[in-house]
Short mmCIF file of C-alpha atoms and ligand atoms in Angstrom, two decimals:
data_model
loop_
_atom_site.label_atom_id
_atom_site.label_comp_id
_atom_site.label_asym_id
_atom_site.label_seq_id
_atom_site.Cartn_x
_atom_site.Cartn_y
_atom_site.Cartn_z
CA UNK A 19 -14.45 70.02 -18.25
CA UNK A 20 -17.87 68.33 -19.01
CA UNK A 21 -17.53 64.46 -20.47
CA UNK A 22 -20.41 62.54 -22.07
CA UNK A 23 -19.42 59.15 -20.98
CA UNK A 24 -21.40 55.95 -23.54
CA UNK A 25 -20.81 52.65 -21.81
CA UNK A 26 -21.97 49.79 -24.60
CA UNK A 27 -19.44 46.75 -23.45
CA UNK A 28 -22.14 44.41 -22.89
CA UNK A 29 -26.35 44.21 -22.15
CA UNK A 30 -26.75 47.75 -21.04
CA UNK A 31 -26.82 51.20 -22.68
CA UNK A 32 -25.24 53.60 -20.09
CA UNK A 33 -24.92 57.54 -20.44
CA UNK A 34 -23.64 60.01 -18.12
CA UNK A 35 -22.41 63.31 -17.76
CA UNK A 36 -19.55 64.07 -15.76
CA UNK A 37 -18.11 67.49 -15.00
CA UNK A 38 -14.44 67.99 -13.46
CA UNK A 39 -15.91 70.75 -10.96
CA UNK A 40 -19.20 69.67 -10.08
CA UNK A 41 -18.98 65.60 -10.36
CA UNK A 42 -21.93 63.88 -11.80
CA UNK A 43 -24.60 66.01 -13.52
CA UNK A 44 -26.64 63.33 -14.40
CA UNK A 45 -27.04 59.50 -15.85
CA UNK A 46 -29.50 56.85 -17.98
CA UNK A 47 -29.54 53.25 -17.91
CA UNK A 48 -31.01 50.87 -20.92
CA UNK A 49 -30.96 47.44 -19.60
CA UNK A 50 -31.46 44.73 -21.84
CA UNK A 51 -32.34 42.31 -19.50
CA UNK A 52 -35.78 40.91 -20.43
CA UNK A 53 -34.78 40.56 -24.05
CA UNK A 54 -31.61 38.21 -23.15
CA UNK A 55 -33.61 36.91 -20.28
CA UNK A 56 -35.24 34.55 -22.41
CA UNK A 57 -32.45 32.81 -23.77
CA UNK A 58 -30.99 32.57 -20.07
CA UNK A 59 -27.70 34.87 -21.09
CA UNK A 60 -26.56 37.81 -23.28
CA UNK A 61 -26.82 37.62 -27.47
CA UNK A 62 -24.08 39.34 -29.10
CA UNK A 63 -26.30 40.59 -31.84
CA UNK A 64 -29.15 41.51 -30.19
CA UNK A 65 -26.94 43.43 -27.94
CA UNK A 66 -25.24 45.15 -30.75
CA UNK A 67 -28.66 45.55 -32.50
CA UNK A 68 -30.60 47.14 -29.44
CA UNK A 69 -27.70 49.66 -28.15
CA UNK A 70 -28.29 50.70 -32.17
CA UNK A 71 -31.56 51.90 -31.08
CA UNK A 72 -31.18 52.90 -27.49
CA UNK A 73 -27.82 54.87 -27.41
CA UNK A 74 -28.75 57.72 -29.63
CA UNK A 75 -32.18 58.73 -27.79
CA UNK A 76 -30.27 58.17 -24.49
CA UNK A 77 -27.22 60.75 -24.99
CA UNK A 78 -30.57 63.03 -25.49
CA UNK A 79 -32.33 62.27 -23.26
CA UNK A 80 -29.80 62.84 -20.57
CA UNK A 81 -28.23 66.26 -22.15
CA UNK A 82 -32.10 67.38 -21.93
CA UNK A 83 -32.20 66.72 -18.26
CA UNK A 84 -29.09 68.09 -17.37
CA UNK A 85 -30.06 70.58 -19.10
CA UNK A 86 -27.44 70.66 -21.59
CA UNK A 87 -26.69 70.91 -25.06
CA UNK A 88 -24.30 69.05 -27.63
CA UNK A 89 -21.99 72.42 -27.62
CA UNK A 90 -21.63 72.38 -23.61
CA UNK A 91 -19.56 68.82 -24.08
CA UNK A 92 -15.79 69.61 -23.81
CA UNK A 93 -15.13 65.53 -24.28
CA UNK A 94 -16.73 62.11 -25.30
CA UNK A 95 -15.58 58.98 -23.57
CA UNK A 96 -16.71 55.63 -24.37
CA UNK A 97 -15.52 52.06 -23.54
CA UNK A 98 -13.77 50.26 -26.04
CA UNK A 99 -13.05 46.92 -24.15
CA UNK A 100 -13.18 44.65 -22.82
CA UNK A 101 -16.67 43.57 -24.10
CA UNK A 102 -18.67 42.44 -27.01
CA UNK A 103 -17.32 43.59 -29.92
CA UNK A 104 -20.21 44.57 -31.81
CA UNK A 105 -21.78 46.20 -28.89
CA UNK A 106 -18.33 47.79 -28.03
CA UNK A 107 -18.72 49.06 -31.64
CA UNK A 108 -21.93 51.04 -31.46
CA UNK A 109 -20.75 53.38 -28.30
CA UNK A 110 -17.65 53.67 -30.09
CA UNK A 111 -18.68 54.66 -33.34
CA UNK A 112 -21.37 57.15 -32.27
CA UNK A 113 -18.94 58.53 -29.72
CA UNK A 114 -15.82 59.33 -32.07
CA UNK A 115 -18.15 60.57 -34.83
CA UNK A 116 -20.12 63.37 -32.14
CA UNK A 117 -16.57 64.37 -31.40
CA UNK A 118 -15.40 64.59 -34.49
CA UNK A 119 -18.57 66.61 -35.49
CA UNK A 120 -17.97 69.19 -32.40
CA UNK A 121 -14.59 69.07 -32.69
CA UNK A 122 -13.34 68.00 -29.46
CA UNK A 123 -11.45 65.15 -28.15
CA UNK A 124 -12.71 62.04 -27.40
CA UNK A 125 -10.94 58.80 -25.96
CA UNK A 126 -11.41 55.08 -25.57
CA UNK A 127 -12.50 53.62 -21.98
CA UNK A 128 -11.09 50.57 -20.36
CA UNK A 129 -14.17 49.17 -18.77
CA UNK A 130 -12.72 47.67 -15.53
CA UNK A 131 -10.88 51.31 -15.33
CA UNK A 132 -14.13 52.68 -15.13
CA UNK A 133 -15.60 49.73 -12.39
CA UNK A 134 -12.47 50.51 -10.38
CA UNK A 135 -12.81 54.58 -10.25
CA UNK A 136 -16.91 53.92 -9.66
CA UNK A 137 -15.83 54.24 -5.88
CA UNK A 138 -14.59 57.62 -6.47
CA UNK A 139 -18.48 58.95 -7.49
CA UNK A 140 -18.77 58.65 -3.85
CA UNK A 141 -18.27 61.53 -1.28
CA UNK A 142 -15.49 59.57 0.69
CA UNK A 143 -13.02 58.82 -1.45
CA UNK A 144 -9.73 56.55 -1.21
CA UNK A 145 -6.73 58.08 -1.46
CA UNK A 146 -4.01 56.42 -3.24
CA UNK A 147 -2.40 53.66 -2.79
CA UNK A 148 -4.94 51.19 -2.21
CA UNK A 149 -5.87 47.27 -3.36
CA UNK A 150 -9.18 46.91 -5.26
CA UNK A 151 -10.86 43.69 -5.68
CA UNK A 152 -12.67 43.77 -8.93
CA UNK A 153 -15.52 41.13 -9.36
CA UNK A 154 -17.85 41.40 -12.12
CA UNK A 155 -19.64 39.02 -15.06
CA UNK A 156 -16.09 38.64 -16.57
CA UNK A 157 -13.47 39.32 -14.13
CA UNK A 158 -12.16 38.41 -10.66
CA UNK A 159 -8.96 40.30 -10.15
CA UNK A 160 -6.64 42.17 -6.92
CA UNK A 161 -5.27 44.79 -8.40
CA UNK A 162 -2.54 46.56 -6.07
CA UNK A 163 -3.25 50.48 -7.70
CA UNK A 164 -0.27 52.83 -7.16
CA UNK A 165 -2.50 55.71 -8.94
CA UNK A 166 -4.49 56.09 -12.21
CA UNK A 167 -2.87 54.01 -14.84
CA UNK A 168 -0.30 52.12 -13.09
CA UNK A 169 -1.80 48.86 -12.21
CA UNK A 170 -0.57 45.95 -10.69
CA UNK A 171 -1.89 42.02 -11.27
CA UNK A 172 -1.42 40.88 -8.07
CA UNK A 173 -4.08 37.87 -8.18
CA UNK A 174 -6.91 36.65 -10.51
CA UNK A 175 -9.57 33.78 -11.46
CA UNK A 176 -7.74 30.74 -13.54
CA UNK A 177 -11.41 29.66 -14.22
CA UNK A 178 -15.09 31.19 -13.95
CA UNK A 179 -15.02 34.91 -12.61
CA UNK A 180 -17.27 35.18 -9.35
CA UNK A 181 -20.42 36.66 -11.21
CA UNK A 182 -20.06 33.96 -13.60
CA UNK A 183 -20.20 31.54 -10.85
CA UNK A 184 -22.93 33.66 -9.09
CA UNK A 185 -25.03 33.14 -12.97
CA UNK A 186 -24.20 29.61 -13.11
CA UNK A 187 -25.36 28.42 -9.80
CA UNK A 188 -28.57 30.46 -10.18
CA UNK A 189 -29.18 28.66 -13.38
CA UNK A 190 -28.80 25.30 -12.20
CA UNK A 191 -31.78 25.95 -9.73
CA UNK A 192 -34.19 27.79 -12.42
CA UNK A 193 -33.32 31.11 -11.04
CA UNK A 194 -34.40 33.72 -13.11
CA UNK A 195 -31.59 35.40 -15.41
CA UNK A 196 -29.10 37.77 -14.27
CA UNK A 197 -28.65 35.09 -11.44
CA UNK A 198 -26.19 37.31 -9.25
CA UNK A 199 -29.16 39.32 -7.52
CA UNK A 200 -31.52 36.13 -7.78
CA UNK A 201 -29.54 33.67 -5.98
CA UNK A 202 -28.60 36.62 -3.50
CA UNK A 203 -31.67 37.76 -2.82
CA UNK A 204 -33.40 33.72 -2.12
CA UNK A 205 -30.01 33.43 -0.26
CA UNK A 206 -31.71 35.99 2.75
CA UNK A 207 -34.08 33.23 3.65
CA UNK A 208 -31.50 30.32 3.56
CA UNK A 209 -31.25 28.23 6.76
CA UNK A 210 -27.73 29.12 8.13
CA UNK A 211 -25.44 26.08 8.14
CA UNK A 212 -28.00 23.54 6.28
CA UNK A 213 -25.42 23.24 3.89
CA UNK A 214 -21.15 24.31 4.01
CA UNK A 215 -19.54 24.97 0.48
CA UNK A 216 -15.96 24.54 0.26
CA UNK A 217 -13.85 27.85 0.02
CA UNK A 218 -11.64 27.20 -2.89
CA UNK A 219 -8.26 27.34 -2.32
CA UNK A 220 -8.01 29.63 0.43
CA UNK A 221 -5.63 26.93 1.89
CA UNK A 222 -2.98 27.53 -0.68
CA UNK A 223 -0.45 30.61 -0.18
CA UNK A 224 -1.00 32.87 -3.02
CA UNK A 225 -3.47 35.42 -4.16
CA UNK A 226 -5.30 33.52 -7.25
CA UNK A 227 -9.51 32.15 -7.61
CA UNK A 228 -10.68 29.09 -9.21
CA UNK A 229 -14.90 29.06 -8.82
CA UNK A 230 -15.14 25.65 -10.57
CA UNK A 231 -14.66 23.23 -8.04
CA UNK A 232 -17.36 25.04 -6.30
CA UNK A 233 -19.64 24.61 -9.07
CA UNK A 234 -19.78 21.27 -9.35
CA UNK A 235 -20.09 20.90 -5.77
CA UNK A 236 -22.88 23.12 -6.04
CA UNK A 237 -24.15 20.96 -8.85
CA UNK A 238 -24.06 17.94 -7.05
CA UNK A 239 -25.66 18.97 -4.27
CA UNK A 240 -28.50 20.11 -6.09
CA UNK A 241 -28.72 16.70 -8.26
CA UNK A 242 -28.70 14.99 -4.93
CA UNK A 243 -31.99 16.77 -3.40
CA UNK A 244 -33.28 16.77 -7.24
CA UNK A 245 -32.93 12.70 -7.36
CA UNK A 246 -34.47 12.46 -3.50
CA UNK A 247 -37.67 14.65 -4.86
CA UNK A 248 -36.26 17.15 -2.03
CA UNK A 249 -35.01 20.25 -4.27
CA UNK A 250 -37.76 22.67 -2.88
CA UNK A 251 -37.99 26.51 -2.28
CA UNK A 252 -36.64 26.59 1.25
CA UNK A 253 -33.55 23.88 -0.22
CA UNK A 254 -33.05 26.34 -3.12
CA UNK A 255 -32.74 29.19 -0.24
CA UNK A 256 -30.30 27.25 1.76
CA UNK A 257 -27.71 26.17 -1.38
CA UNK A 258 -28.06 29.92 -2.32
CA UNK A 259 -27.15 30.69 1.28
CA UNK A 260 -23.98 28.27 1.30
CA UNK A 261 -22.75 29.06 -2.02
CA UNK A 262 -22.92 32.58 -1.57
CA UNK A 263 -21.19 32.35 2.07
CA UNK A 264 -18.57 30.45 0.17
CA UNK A 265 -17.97 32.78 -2.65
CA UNK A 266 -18.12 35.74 -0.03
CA UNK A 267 -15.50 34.13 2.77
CA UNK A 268 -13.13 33.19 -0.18
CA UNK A 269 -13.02 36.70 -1.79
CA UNK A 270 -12.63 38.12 1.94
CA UNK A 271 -9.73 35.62 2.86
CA UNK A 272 -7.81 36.88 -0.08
CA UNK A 273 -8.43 40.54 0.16
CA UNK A 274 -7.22 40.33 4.23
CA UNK A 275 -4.10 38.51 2.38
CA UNK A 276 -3.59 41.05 -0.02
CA UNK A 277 -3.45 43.74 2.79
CA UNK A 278 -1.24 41.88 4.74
CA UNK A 279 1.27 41.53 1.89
CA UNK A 280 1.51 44.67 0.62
CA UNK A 281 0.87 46.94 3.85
CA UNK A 282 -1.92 48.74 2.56
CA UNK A 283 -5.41 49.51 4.59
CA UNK A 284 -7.12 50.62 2.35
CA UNK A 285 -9.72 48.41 0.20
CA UNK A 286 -11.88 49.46 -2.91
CA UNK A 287 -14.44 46.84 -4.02
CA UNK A 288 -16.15 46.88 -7.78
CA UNK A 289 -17.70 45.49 -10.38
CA UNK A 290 -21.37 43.88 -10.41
CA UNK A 291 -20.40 41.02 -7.63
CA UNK A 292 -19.67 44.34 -5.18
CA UNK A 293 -23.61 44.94 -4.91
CA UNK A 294 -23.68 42.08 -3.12
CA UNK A 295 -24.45 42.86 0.47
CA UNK A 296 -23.19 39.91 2.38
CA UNK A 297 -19.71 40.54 0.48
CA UNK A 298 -19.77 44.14 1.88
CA UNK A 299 -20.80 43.11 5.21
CA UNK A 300 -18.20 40.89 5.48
CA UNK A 301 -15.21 43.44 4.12
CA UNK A 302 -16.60 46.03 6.44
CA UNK A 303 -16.12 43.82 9.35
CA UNK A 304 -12.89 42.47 8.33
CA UNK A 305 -11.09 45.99 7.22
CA UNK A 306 -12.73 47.22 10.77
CA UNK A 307 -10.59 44.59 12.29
CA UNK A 308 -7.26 45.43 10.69
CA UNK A 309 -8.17 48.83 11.31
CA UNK A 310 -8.24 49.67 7.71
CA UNK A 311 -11.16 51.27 5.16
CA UNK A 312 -13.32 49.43 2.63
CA UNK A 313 -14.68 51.55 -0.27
CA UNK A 314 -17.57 50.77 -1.98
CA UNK A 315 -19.76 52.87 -4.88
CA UNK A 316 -24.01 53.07 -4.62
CA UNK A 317 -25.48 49.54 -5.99
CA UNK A 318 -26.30 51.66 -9.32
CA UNK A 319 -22.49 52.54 -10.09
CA UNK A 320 -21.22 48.78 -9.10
CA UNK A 321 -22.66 47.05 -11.78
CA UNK A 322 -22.28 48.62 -15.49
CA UNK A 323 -23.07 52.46 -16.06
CA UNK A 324 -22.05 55.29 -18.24
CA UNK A 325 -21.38 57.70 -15.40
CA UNK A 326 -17.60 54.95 -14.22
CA UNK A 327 -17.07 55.78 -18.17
CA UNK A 328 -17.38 59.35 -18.00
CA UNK A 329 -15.86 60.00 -15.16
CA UNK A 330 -12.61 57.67 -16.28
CA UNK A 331 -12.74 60.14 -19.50
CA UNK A 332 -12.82 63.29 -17.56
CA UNK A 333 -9.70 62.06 -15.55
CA UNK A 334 -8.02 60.98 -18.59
CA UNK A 335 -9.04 63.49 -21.34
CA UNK A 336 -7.83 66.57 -18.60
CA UNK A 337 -4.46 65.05 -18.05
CA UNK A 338 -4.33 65.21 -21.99
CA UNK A 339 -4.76 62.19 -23.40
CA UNK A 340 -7.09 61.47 -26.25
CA UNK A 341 -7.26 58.65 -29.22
CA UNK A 342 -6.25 60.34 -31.95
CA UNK A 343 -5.62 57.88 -34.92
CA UNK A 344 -7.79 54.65 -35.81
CA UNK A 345 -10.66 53.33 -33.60
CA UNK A 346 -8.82 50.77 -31.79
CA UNK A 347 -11.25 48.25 -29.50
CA UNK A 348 -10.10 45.90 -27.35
CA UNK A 349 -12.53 42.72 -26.91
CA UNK A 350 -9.77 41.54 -24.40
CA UNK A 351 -7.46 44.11 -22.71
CA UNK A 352 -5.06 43.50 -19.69
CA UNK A 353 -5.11 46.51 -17.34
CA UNK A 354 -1.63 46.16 -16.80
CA UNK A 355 -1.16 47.74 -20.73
CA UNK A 356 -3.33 50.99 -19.53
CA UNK A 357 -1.02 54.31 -19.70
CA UNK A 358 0.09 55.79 -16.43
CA UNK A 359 -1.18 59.72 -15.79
CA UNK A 360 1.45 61.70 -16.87
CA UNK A 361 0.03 64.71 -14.95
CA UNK A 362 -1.42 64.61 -11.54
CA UNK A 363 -4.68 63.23 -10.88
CA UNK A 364 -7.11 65.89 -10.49
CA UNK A 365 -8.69 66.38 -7.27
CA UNK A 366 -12.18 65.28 -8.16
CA UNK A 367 -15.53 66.86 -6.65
CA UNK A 368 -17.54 65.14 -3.66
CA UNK A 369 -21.33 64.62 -5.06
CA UNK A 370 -22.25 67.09 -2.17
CA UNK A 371 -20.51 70.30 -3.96
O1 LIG B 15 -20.03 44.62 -13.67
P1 LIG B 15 -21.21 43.95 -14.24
O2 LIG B 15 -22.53 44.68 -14.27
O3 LIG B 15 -20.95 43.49 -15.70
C1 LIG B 15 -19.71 42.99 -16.13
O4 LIG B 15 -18.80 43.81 -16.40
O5 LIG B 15 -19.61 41.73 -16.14
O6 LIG B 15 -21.37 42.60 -13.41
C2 LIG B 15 -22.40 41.71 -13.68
C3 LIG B 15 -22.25 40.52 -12.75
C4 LIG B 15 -23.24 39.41 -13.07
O7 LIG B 15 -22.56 38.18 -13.06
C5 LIG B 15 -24.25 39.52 -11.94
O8 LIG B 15 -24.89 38.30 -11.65
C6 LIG B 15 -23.37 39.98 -10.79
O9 LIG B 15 -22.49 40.91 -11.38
N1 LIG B 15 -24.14 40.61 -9.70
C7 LIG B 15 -24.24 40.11 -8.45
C8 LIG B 15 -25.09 40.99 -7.72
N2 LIG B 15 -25.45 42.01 -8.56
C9 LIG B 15 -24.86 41.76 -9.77
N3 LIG B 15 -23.71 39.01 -7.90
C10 LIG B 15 -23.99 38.77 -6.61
N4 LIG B 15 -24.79 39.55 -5.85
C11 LIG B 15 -25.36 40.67 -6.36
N5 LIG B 15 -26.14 41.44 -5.60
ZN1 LIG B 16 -18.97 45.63 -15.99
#
């Protein structure tokens, strides 16, 4: 089965194509970047407005380098939440209307679905059950995962989601916008142990985040070199350094707890936040010492991409679902309300084949 997969959730236009026997043909990525950059965060309507003109000339241009045409697709998949709504829209839209136009099925994406599967784009795959951590822009969840579609909460961010936290801090200092891979990157030439964060409550039993306490600590440790004239480079290295040793320890502390409680070894990491290579550093080493796995996808699939979207909607649209009926979008979606598989999950190709 070959799936076009249009990912439109947010500030990037993604396209893939995904086939059931031979894995991932081929993907294109529009980031919007620059044009938000500007403003120091993402526009709604310029969002909506620009995946108007990208997605379109995309789906073509990647069906042309696959080589490809409109009447190879067997399915469409897009993601219809959670997201924007007017960017969640345009994939949505142009998605059901190709399918309706060719005839075949198409069906709506959950877009942390698709962050969590990402992992399985890779040639070693986790087998079921396993606990993912999902950190992205918008969410910080465990998730204990059973299979495709049944989903448990087990722990989540009452505040700021890491990324968030990740922007925020970079945009205190003047870090250039998306601040995740900024403040990571100046973070390589902090001093180690300048400056310790607190690791928010990683004292208390329970598998929940908060971020905010550490921003404002982060905030007033920058005011305080600000007022003493002191806040330069090499000080911006070493609060990038801390913070991000904080964020990383906290999100390790409570993945090691989640193991522990449910008896699982196994560990998938996604979303944007799982690019970070301090984080996956620091789960390799501590899933080597429990004598577990951690499971990561390539930097390209962690943060968002059309080929997580088509590859959710090949899984999906072969077990025989589809979303017949109205366009239904969901700007806010729990996972927990995703449908199980009612058929098997299909053994899915290793990139190698
Ligand atoms: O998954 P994603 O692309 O979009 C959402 O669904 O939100 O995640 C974007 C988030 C942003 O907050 C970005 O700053 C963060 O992921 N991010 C990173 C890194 N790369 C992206 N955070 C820390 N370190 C990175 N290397
Ligand atoms: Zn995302």
């Amino acid at each position: 089965m070959l799936v076009l997969g249009i990912e439109t959730s947010c500030d990037e236009t993604g396209i893939a194509l995904y086939c059931n026997e031979r894995g991932l043909l081929g993907h294109k990525l529009y980031s919007q970047i620059k044009m938000h950059a500007q403003y120091g965060g993402v526009v709604p309507e310029l969002a909506s407005r620009d995946h108007i003109r990208k997605t379109l000339p995309l789906i073509q241009e990647t069906l042309k380098e696959c080589d490809c045409s409109l009447q190879d697709l067997d399915g469409i998949a897009y993601t219809s939440g959670p997201g924007l709504m007017g960017a969640l829209m345009v994939g949505a839209c142009l998605g059901r209307s190709m399918a309706s136009a060719l005839v075949i099925p198409s069906i709506g994406i959950h877009h942390m679905e698709g962050h969590l599967l990402a992992p399985m784009l890779e040639e070693t795959q986790p087998e079921f059950p396993f606990i993912a951590l999902l950190v992205s822009g918008g969410h910080t969840q465990l998730i204990k995962v059973e299979a495709i579609g049944r989903y448990e909460l087990l722990g989540e961010s009452l505040d700021d989601a890491a990324g968030e936290a990740f922007d925020k801090a970079a945009k205190m200092m003047g870090l250039p916008y998306p601040g995740g891979p900024s403040l990571a990157k100046l973070a390589t030439q902090g001093t180690p142990d300048r400056y310790r964060f607190p690791r928010p409550m990683v004292d208390r039993p329970g598998l929940d985040f908060s971020f905010s306490g550490l921003k404002t600590y982060t905030r007033n440790t920058i005011e305080a070199a600000q007022s003493k004239g002191a806040l330069d480079q090499q000080t911006k290295a070493d609060i990038s350094l801390a913070f991000e040793q904080a964020v990383v320890s906290t999100l390790t502390i409570k993945c090691k707890r989640a193991l522990e409680q449910t008896g699982c070894k196994r560990l998938i990491i996604a979303g944007g936040v799982s690019a970070n290579r301090s984080l996956r550093q620091a789960l390799e080493h501590m899933t080597q010492k429990i004598r577990g796995q951690v499971f990561y996808a390539k930097p390209e699939f962690c943060t968002d991409n059309g080929a997580m979207i088509a590859l959710a909607g090949a899984i999906r649209l072969s077990a025989g679902q589809t979303d017949e009926g109205t366009l239904k979008l969901r700007p806010r979606w729990p996972m927990s309300e995703l449908p199980p598989l009612t058929a098997d999950t299909p053994s899915l190709p290793h990139p190698s084949q």
